[in-house]
Each structure stands twice: as structure tokens, then as C-alpha cells.
Amino acid sequence: MQSATTMTKAFERINSDWFAFGKQQMEDGVAAFKAMASAKSVHEAWEVQTDYAKSSLDAYIAQATKINDLWMDAAKQAFEEGNALYKAGKLAEAVDKMKESFRLSRNAYLLYNIGHTYDQLGQKDLVLFYYRKFLAAAPANAPMRESV
């Protein structure tokens, strides 16, 4: 249940940020349209449109970076919670958190950790499944490849 709460909070934050960003972009677009419509020359309208396009692109890149940071923060939080559960010997709960972290980050090394934890839980079919996923997704120089 706590896993769902962490993920839900991340989605709520991201959704809220995207909504605010969309609203601001709409307001900026309307303001740019009004400025272009009241331009006294084609050159002036062109400059307004160019400035709007540049600022809009810059805002989008900043927003995408912010959203990525929120995703990675949520993934890191899930990993830290999973690691604490693992150290406490709560392996089944730890593997759920590791899976959550993987869903958010797509970090291939987490697949190894998930497989390793399933190995400790004695679930050989899941060990094989996650190790295969790790081998398919991890870079060729991943240090854990030799132990898989």
C-alpha cells in the first residue's frame, strides 16, 4: 500500500506541474497573439512571434527537465525505501519498492537487484526472468554481467 502512495504522490505532483505549465503556456500564447494582432508592421509581428516561439521552447525544455527531476526523485525515494527494507530483511516488500523504482527510472541495474532479491527469496523462475531482462537492458560493460 505504501508503494502505491509513493507512486500516487509522484503522479499528483507531476500532474499538478503539467497543468500549471499548460495554463501558463495558454496565457502566454493568447498574449502573444494579441501582440501580433496589434503589430503595426509585418516585421514587428514577426519579432513578436519569434520571441514567443523562443520563450515557449525555453519554457518547455525547463518544464521537461523539472518533470524528469520529479520522476527521478520519486524513483530514488522508492529505491531508498526498498534498500532500507532489504537491509531490514523484509525482502518481499523490498522487491516491490525496487520494481517501483525501475518503473519510474528504467535503470537496468535495478533488474539485477530485483533478480538477486528473488534469488534470496528462493523464487528461481523470477530470478531467471529478471536476470534475463537485466542482460537484455544493461550496458555490455555492466559489472554484474559476469555474476548473472
PDB file of C-alpha atoms in Angstrom, residues 7 72 74-76 78-79 95-112 114 130 133-134 137:
ATOM      1  CA  MET A   7       3.758   6.499  -6.830  1.00  0.00           C
ATOM      2  CA  MET A  72      13.974  10.637 -10.722  1.00  0.00           C
ATOM      3  CA  ALA A  74      10.361   9.513  -6.898  1.00  0.00           C
ATOM      4  CA  ALA A  75      12.498   6.666  -8.271  1.00  0.00           C
ATOM      5  CA  LYS A  76      15.281   7.481  -5.825  1.00  0.00           C
ATOM      6  CA  ALA A  78      11.391   4.202  -3.901  1.00  0.00           C
ATOM      7  CA  PHE A  79      14.912   2.776  -4.189  1.00  0.00           C
ATOM      8  CA  VAL A  95      11.412  -6.150  -4.157  1.00  0.00           C
ATOM      9  CA  ASP A  96       8.134  -4.247  -4.607  1.00  0.00           C
ATOM     10  CA  LYS A  97       9.948  -0.964  -3.980  1.00  0.00           C
ATOM     11  CA  MET A  98      12.746  -1.928  -6.364  1.00  0.00           C
ATOM     12  CA  LYS A  99      10.158  -2.680  -9.056  1.00  0.00           C
ATOM     13  CA  GLU A 100       8.555   0.690  -8.427  1.00  0.00           C
ATOM     14  CA  SER A 101      11.918   2.400  -8.734  1.00  0.00           C
ATOM     15  CA  PHE A 102      12.540   0.553 -12.005  1.00  0.00           C
ATOM     16  CA  ARG A 103       9.138   1.553 -13.413  1.00  0.00           C
ATOM     17  CA  LEU A 104       9.967   5.184 -12.712  1.00  0.00           C
ATOM     18  CA  SER A 105      13.615   5.242 -13.745  1.00  0.00           C
ATOM     19  CA  ARG A 106      14.112   2.353 -16.194  1.00  0.00           C
ATOM     20  CA  ASN A 107      17.525   1.829 -14.589  1.00  0.00           C
ATOM     21  CA  ALA A 108      18.646  -1.611 -15.805  1.00  0.00           C
ATOM     22  CA  TYR A 109      20.780  -2.194 -12.709  1.00  0.00           C
ATOM     23  CA  LEU A 110      17.590  -2.410 -10.674  1.00  0.00           C
ATOM     24  CA  LEU A 111      16.643  -5.512 -12.671  1.00  0.00           C
ATOM     25  CA  TYR A 112      19.754  -7.185 -11.299  1.00  0.00           C
ATOM     26  CA  ILE A 114      15.286  -7.475  -8.231  1.00  0.00           C
ATOM     27  CA  TYR A 130      14.716 -10.588 -14.086  1.00  0.00           C
ATOM     28  CA  LYS A 133      15.744  -8.664 -18.514  1.00  0.00           C
ATOM     29  CA  PHE A 134      18.902  -7.276 -16.928  1.00  0.00           C
ATOM     30  CA  ALA A 137      18.815  -3.963 -20.954  1.00  0.00           C
TER      31      ALA A 137
END
